[in-house]
Coordinates of C-alpha atoms in Angstrom, one line a residue:
M878 CA 162.0 -15.5 -68.5
Q879 CA 163.6 -12.1 -67.9
F880 CA 164.5 -10.5 -64.6
F881 CA 165.0 -6.7 -64.0
R882 CA 167.4 -5.3 -61.5
I883 CA 165.8 -2.7 -59.2
F884 CA 168.1 0.1 -58.0
R885 CA 167.9 1.8 -54.7
P886 CA 169.5 5.2 -54.0
L887 CA 172.4 5.2 -51.5
G888 CA 173.3 8.9 -50.9
N889 CA 173.9 10.4 -54.3
N890 CA 174.8 7.1 -55.9
R891 CA 172.6 4.3 -57.4
V892 CA 174.1 0.9 -56.7
P893 CA 172.9 -2.2 -58.5
L894 CA 171.5 -4.7 -56.1
K895 CA 173.7 -7.4 -57.5
A896 CA 176.6 -5.7 -55.7
L897 CA 174.7 -6.0 -52.4
Q898 CA 173.8 -9.6 -52.5
G899 CA 176.6 -10.6 -50.2
C900 CA 174.7 -8.9 -47.4
S901 CA 172.6 -10.9 -44.9
Y902 CA 169.5 -9.1 -45.8
S903 CA 168.3 -7.6 -49.1
T904 CA 167.6 -3.9 -49.5
A905 CA 165.2 -3.8 -52.5
T906 CA 161.6 -3.1 -51.7
E907 CA 160.1 -4.3 -55.1
A908 CA 161.0 -5.9 -58.4
V909 CA 159.6 -6.7 -61.8
H910 CA 159.1 -10.2 -63.2
N911 CA 158.0 -11.3 -66.7
V912 CA 155.7 -14.3 -66.8
T913 CA 155.2 -17.0 -69.4
P914 CA 152.5 -15.5 -71.8
Y915 CA 149.0 -16.5 -71.1
K916 CA 146.7 -18.3 -73.6
L917 CA 143.3 -16.7 -74.0
H918 CA 139.9 -17.9 -75.0
R919 CA 137.2 -15.4 -76.0
L920 CA 139.2 -12.6 -74.5
E921 CA 140.7 -9.7 -76.4
E922 CA 143.0 -8.8 -73.6
G923 CA 144.4 -10.8 -70.7
P924 CA 146.4 -10.4 -67.5
K925 CA 149.6 -8.4 -67.4
T926 CA 152.7 -10.4 -68.3
T927 CA 155.0 -7.9 -66.6
V928 CA 154.4 -8.2 -62.9
T929 CA 155.5 -6.0 -60.1
Y930 CA 155.8 -7.5 -56.6
G931 CA 157.1 -6.3 -53.2
R932 CA 159.6 -7.6 -50.8
D933 CA 156.9 -8.4 -48.2
E934 CA 154.9 -10.3 -50.8
A935 CA 158.0 -12.3 -51.9
L936 CA 158.7 -13.3 -48.3
K937 CA 155.0 -14.2 -47.7
Y938 CA 154.6 -16.3 -50.9
Y939 CA 157.9 -18.2 -50.3
R940 CA 157.0 -18.9 -46.7
Q941 CA 153.5 -20.2 -47.6
M942 CA 154.7 -22.4 -50.5
R943 CA 157.6 -23.8 -48.4
T944 CA 155.2 -24.5 -45.5
I945 CA 152.8 -26.4 -47.7
R946 CA 155.7 -28.5 -49.1
V947 CA 157.1 -29.4 -45.7
L948 CA 153.6 -30.0 -44.3
E949 CA 152.9 -32.5 -47.1
T950 CA 156.2 -34.2 -46.7
T951 CA 155.4 -34.6 -43.0
A952 CA 152.0 -35.9 -43.8
A953 CA 153.5 -38.5 -46.1
N954 CA 155.8 -39.7 -43.4
L955 CA 153.0 -39.9 -40.8
Y956 CA 151.0 -41.9 -43.3
K957 CA 153.8 -44.3 -43.9
S958 CA 154.1 -44.7 -40.1
K959 CA 150.3 -45.5 -40.0
I960 CA 149.6 -42.5 -37.8
I961 CA 147.4 -41.1 -40.6
R962 CA 144.9 -43.6 -42.0
G963 CA 142.5 -43.7 -44.9
F964 CA 142.7 -41.6 -48.0
C965 CA 145.5 -38.9 -48.3
H966 CA 146.1 -36.8 -51.4
L967 CA 149.2 -34.6 -51.3
Y968 CA 149.6 -31.2 -52.9
S969 CA 153.4 -31.2 -53.4
G970 CA 154.3 -29.5 -56.7
Q971 CA 151.0 -27.5 -56.9
E972 CA 151.7 -25.0 -54.2
A973 CA 151.9 -22.0 -56.5
V974 CA 148.3 -22.4 -57.5
A975 CA 146.9 -22.0 -54.0
V976 CA 149.3 -19.4 -52.8
G977 CA 149.1 -17.3 -56.0
M978 CA 145.3 -17.4 -56.1
E979 CA 145.1 -16.5 -52.4
G980 CA 147.4 -13.6 -53.1
A981 CA 144.7 -12.1 -55.4
I982 CA 141.6 -12.6 -53.4
T983 CA 140.5 -11.8 -49.8
H984 CA 139.3 -14.1 -47.0
E985 CA 135.8 -12.8 -47.7
D986 CA 135.9 -14.5 -51.1
S987 CA 134.9 -18.1 -51.2
V988 CA 136.9 -21.2 -52.3
I989 CA 135.8 -24.8 -52.8
T990 CA 138.0 -27.6 -54.0
A991 CA 138.3 -31.4 -54.4
Y992 CA 140.1 -33.8 -52.0
R993 CA 143.6 -32.5 -52.6
A994 CA 142.9 -29.9 -50.0
H995 CA 145.6 -29.6 -47.4
G996 CA 147.4 -26.7 -49.0
W997 CA 144.2 -24.7 -49.6
T998 CA 143.1 -25.3 -46.0
Y999 CA 146.3 -23.7 -44.8
T1000 CA 146.2 -20.7 -47.2
R1001 CA 142.6 -20.1 -46.2
G1002 CA 143.6 -19.5 -42.6
A1003 CA 143.9 -22.9 -40.8
D1004 CA 147.3 -23.3 -39.0
V1005 CA 149.6 -26.1 -39.6
R1006 CA 148.7 -27.9 -36.3
S1007 CA 145.0 -27.9 -37.1
V1008 CA 145.7 -29.4 -40.6
L1009 CA 148.0 -32.2 -39.3
A1010 CA 145.6 -32.8 -36.3
E1011 CA 142.8 -33.2 -38.7
L1012 CA 144.8 -35.8 -40.6
T1013 CA 145.5 -37.7 -37.4
G1014 CA 141.9 -37.6 -36.4
R1015 CA 142.4 -35.4 -33.3
K1016 CA 140.0 -33.1 -31.6
T1017 CA 142.2 -30.1 -32.4
G1018 CA 141.8 -30.6 -36.1
C1019 CA 140.2 -28.0 -38.3
A1020 CA 137.1 -30.2 -38.6
N1021 CA 137.4 -31.6 -35.0
G1022 CA 139.1 -34.7 -36.4
K1023 CA 135.9 -35.8 -38.2
G1024 CA 136.8 -34.9 -41.8
G1025 CA 140.3 -36.2 -42.3
S1026 CA 142.3 -35.5 -45.4
M1027 CA 139.4 -34.9 -47.8
H1028 CA 137.0 -32.8 -45.7
M1029 CA 138.8 -29.8 -44.2
Y1030 CA 137.2 -26.5 -43.7
A1031 CA 138.1 -22.9 -42.8
K1032 CA 136.4 -19.5 -43.0
N1033 CA 134.8 -19.2 -46.5
F1034 CA 136.5 -22.5 -47.5
Y1035 CA 133.9 -25.1 -48.3
G1036 CA 136.2 -28.1 -48.5
G1037 CA 137.7 -30.6 -49.3
N1038 CA 135.1 -32.7 -51.2
G1039 CA 135.5 -36.5 -51.8
I1040 CA 133.2 -37.0 -54.9
V1041 CA 135.0 -36.3 -58.2
G1042 CA 133.8 -33.0 -59.7
A1043 CA 130.9 -32.6 -57.3
Q1044 CA 132.3 -29.5 -55.7
V1045 CA 132.0 -27.5 -59.0
P1046 CA 128.2 -27.1 -59.1
L1047 CA 128.4 -26.4 -55.3
G1048 CA 130.8 -23.6 -56.2
A1049 CA 128.4 -22.2 -58.7
G1050 CA 125.8 -22.2 -55.9
I1051 CA 128.1 -20.3 -53.6
A1052 CA 128.7 -17.8 -56.4
F1053 CA 124.9 -17.5 -56.8
A1054 CA 124.6 -16.7 -53.0
H1055 CA 127.2 -13.9 -53.4
K1056 CA 125.2 -12.4 -56.3
Y1057 CA 121.8 -12.9 -54.6
K1058 CA 123.1 -11.0 -51.6
N1059 CA 124.7 -8.3 -53.7
E1060 CA 128.1 -9.0 -52.3
E1061 CA 131.3 -8.0 -54.1
K1062 CA 132.7 -11.4 -53.7
V1063 CA 133.7 -14.3 -56.0
C1064 CA 133.8 -18.1 -55.6
I1065 CA 136.8 -20.1 -56.9
A1066 CA 135.7 -23.6 -57.7
L1067 CA 138.7 -25.9 -58.3
Y1068 CA 138.8 -29.3 -60.0
G1069 CA 141.5 -31.4 -61.7
D1070 CA 142.0 -32.5 -65.3
G1071 CA 140.6 -35.9 -64.2
A1072 CA 137.3 -34.3 -63.3
A1073 CA 137.2 -32.0 -66.3
N1074 CA 135.2 -34.5 -68.3
Q1075 CA 132.4 -34.8 -65.8
G1076 CA 129.0 -33.8 -67.0
Q1077 CA 128.3 -31.8 -63.9
I1078 CA 131.2 -29.5 -64.8
F1079 CA 129.4 -28.4 -68.0
E1080 CA 126.1 -28.1 -66.2
A1081 CA 127.7 -25.7 -63.8
Y1082 CA 129.2 -23.8 -66.7
N1083 CA 125.8 -23.4 -68.2
I1084 CA 123.9 -22.1 -65.2
A1085 CA 126.8 -19.9 -64.2
K1086 CA 126.8 -18.2 -67.6
L1087 CA 123.0 -18.1 -67.9
W1088 CA 122.9 -16.1 -64.6
N1089 CA 126.3 -14.5 -65.0
L1090 CA 127.5 -15.7 -61.6
P1091 CA 130.8 -14.4 -60.1
C1092 CA 132.4 -17.8 -60.3
I1093 CA 136.0 -18.6 -61.3
F1094 CA 136.2 -22.2 -62.5
V1095 CA 139.8 -23.4 -62.0
C1096 CA 141.2 -26.6 -63.6
E1097 CA 144.3 -27.5 -61.7
N1098 CA 145.8 -29.5 -64.6
N1099 CA 148.6 -31.6 -63.1
G1100 CA 148.7 -33.9 -66.1
Y1101 CA 147.2 -37.1 -64.6
G1102 CA 143.7 -38.0 -63.4
M1103 CA 144.5 -40.8 -61.0
G1104 CA 146.7 -43.0 -63.3
T1105 CA 145.6 -41.7 -66.7
S1106 CA 147.4 -39.0 -68.5
M1107 CA 145.3 -36.1 -69.9
A1108 CA 146.1 -37.1 -73.4
R1109 CA 144.6 -40.5 -72.9
S1110 CA 141.4 -39.2 -71.3
S1111 CA 140.5 -35.9 -73.0
A1112 CA 139.7 -35.3 -76.6
S1113 CA 140.7 -31.7 -76.0
V1114 CA 143.4 -30.8 -73.4
D1115 CA 142.9 -27.1 -73.8
Y1116 CA 140.9 -27.0 -70.6
Y1117 CA 140.8 -23.2 -70.5
S1118 CA 138.7 -23.2 -73.7
R1119 CA 136.3 -25.9 -72.7
G1120 CA 133.8 -23.5 -71.2
D1121 CA 132.9 -22.7 -74.9
Y1122 CA 130.8 -19.6 -74.3
I1123 CA 132.7 -18.7 -71.1
P1124 CA 136.1 -16.9 -71.5
G1125 CA 139.2 -18.7 -70.4
I1126 CA 142.9 -18.2 -69.5
W1127 CA 145.8 -20.7 -69.5
V1128 CA 148.4 -19.8 -66.9
D1129 CA 151.7 -21.4 -65.9
G1130 CA 150.7 -22.9 -62.6
M1131 CA 154.3 -23.3 -61.5
D1132 CA 154.8 -19.5 -61.4
V1133 CA 153.1 -18.0 -58.3
L1134 CA 153.2 -14.5 -59.7
A1135 CA 151.6 -15.5 -63.0
V1136 CA 148.9 -17.3 -61.1
R1137 CA 148.3 -14.2 -58.9
E1138 CA 148.0 -11.9 -61.9
A1139 CA 145.7 -14.3 -63.7
T1140 CA 143.4 -14.5 -60.6
R1141 CA 143.4 -10.7 -60.2
F1142 CA 142.2 -10.4 -63.8
A1143 CA 139.7 -13.2 -63.4
K1144 CA 138.2 -11.8 -60.2
D1145 CA 137.7 -8.4 -61.7
Y1146 CA 136.2 -10.0 -64.8
A1147 CA 133.9 -12.2 -62.8
L1148 CA 132.5 -9.4 -60.7
K1149 CA 131.7 -7.4 -63.8
N1150 CA 130.8 -10.0 -66.4
G1151 CA 130.2 -13.4 -64.9
P1152 CA 132.0 -16.7 -65.0
I1153 CA 135.5 -17.3 -66.3
V1154 CA 137.7 -20.4 -66.6
I1155 CA 141.4 -20.7 -65.6
E1156 CA 143.6 -23.6 -66.4
A1157 CA 146.6 -23.7 -64.2
F1158 CA 149.2 -26.0 -65.8
T1159 CA 150.9 -27.6 -62.9
Y1160 CA 152.3 -31.0 -61.7
R1161 CA 152.0 -33.3 -58.7
Y1162 CA 155.1 -35.1 -57.5
H1163 CA 153.4 -37.8 -55.5
G1164 CA 151.0 -40.4 -56.7
H1165 CA 147.3 -39.6 -57.0
S1166 CA 147.0 -40.7 -53.3
M1167 CA 149.3 -42.3 -50.9
S1168 CA 148.2 -45.7 -52.1
D1169 CA 149.6 -44.8 -55.6
P1170 CA 153.3 -44.9 -56.0
G1171 CA 152.9 -42.7 -59.1
T1172 CA 155.5 -44.6 -61.2
S1173 CA 153.4 -47.1 -63.2
Y1174 CA 152.1 -44.5 -65.7
R1175 CA 155.1 -42.1 -65.8
T1176 CA 158.8 -42.4 -65.4
R1177 CA 160.9 -41.4 -62.4
E1178 CA 162.9 -39.3 -64.9
E1179 CA 159.9 -37.3 -65.8
V1180 CA 159.2 -36.4 -62.2
Q1181 CA 162.8 -35.6 -61.6
E1182 CA 163.0 -33.3 -64.6
V1183 CA 160.0 -31.3 -63.4
R1184 CA 161.6 -31.0 -60.0
Q1185 CA 164.7 -29.7 -61.5
K1186 CA 163.3 -27.4 -64.2
R1187 CA 159.8 -26.3 -63.1
D1188 CA 159.5 -26.6 -59.4
P1189 CA 157.4 -23.6 -58.2
I1190 CA 159.4 -23.1 -55.0
G1191 CA 162.8 -23.4 -56.5
K1192 CA 161.9 -21.2 -59.4
F1193 CA 160.4 -18.5 -57.1
K1194 CA 163.5 -18.6 -54.9
D1195 CA 165.7 -18.0 -57.9
V1196 CA 163.5 -15.1 -59.0
I1197 CA 163.4 -13.2 -55.7
V1198 CA 167.1 -13.8 -54.9
Q1199 CA 168.3 -12.7 -58.3
A1200 CA 166.1 -9.6 -58.1
G1201 CA 167.6 -8.8 -54.8
V1202 CA 164.4 -8.5 -52.8
V1203 CA 165.3 -11.5 -50.6
S1204 CA 168.7 -12.8 -49.6
E1205 CA 169.9 -16.3 -49.4
A1206 CA 170.3 -15.8 -45.6
E1207 CA 166.7 -14.9 -45.3
I1208 CA 165.6 -17.9 -47.3
K1209 CA 167.6 -20.2 -45.0
K1210 CA 166.2 -18.6 -41.9
I1211 CA 162.6 -19.0 -43.2
E1212 CA 163.3 -22.7 -44.1
E1213 CA 164.7 -23.3 -40.6
E1214 CA 161.6 -21.7 -39.0
I1215 CA 159.2 -23.7 -41.1
K1216 CA 161.0 -27.0 -40.4
K1217 CA 160.7 -26.3 -36.6
E1218 CA 157.0 -25.1 -36.9
V1219 CA 155.9 -28.2 -38.8
A1220 CA 157.9 -30.6 -36.7
D1221 CA 156.4 -29.2 -33.5
A1222 CA 152.9 -29.3 -35.0
A1223 CA 153.4 -32.9 -36.0
E1224 CA 154.3 -33.9 -32.4
L1225 CA 151.2 -32.1 -31.1
A1226 CA 149.1 -33.8 -33.8
K1227 CA 150.3 -37.2 -32.7
N1228 CA 149.6 -36.5 -29.0
D1229 CA 146.5 -34.3 -29.0
P1230 CA 143.4 -36.0 -27.6
E1231 CA 141.3 -38.2 -29.8
L1232 CA 137.5 -37.8 -30.1
P1233 CA 135.5 -39.8 -27.6
P1234 CA 133.0 -42.4 -29.1
E1235 CA 130.0 -40.3 -28.2
E1236 CA 131.2 -37.6 -30.7
L1237 CA 130.1 -40.0 -33.4
Y1238 CA 126.6 -38.8 -32.9
T1239 CA 127.2 -35.0 -32.8
H1240 CA 127.1 -32.5 -35.6
V1241 CA 124.4 -34.5 -37.5
Y1242 CA 121.7 -31.8 -37.2
M1243 CA 122.1 -28.1 -37.0
D1244 CA 120.7 -26.6 -33.8
P1245 CA 118.9 -29.8 -32.5
P1246 CA 116.2 -29.2 -29.8
P1247 CA 117.1 -29.9 -26.2
N1248 CA 117.3 -33.6 -25.2
F1249 CA 117.1 -34.6 -28.9
K1250 CA 118.5 -38.1 -29.5
I1251 CA 119.5 -39.9 -32.7
R1252 CA 119.5 -43.5 -33.5
G1253 CA 122.7 -45.4 -34.1
C1254 CA 123.4 -48.4 -36.3
D1255 CA 120.5 -50.3 -34.7
D1256 CA 117.5 -49.7 -32.4
S1257 CA 119.5 -50.3 -29.3
I1258 CA 121.5 -47.1 -29.7
L1259 CA 119.8 -43.7 -28.9
A1260 CA 122.5 -41.1 -28.4
A1261 CA 122.4 -37.5 -27.4
T1262 CA 123.5 -35.0 -30.0
R1263 CA 124.4 -31.4 -30.3

């Protein structure tokens, strides 16, 4: 990986930024970064491997990734304290995928993912408090405390889906809606390597290509489907090529800028030509869920090595600091702000009001008629709904 120093004029002189890195704040406005080469399937040309990014983008991406990491660490602690119950799947290690892709689309584009959804919910526009409050089952949660970890929603974010792989054909349907309405929008449908062998994935590929739907199928390949490594579950681990007749791209999912460029390319392609597959090669630090220690099928040394050598946040910090677009002082300030923001949100999420029992019967039907009632678990319960 190469880094380029950007120079900025000071009077009649041009001073390398390296000489200015002792300052509290950086002075560069943009920099250039070389990404790991992409692998291509049925494409003659792929995304740019030399990426230009601005100072504001660097600050935004770092803040978003760090916020997701601290949010997930907080969620893990709340789960261990039995404040969060039920299923809980953490996104730590995969932050560059959500942040990079969000950097290449707009909030008018659509996203649907599986149950590892906390980070995506945040990048789609939900604030930290509403994500944590959803996890604790509070009224202020992004789904009013009814969805929990696996069923979070935001504008043009369709979850958060608990059935393995089932969100992918739904994503094709959302892409169909965009095309039917003549909208210049795409749908990103995400799934993991564990879901990649599901038959419904290939059914979705087929109909998407048959109708040339603006769908970006994204395999977040973190190496393990529950407790099974991809090598033990898949005859072909080149997930980017498994769309067969659909073009595909492999991207380093631990590099936020590489992910952004791959998604930019994919969005442009999908709007003009139809579906495309992205395999984002990433890693999860925690177990499959909080009930999985994540150490029976991989070594602690493996996890530690990834943390040291491939961590998306640490790598990006090195890139932007060495390029001079962000200073160490600014990084520290951002981290302190995030720590406080998430800690405050966690306290609110623990103390916000819980849903009253009658809310069990609401949001069952859309726009029910006045005085409409629904039956509970037995004939003795007839409850009002809305």
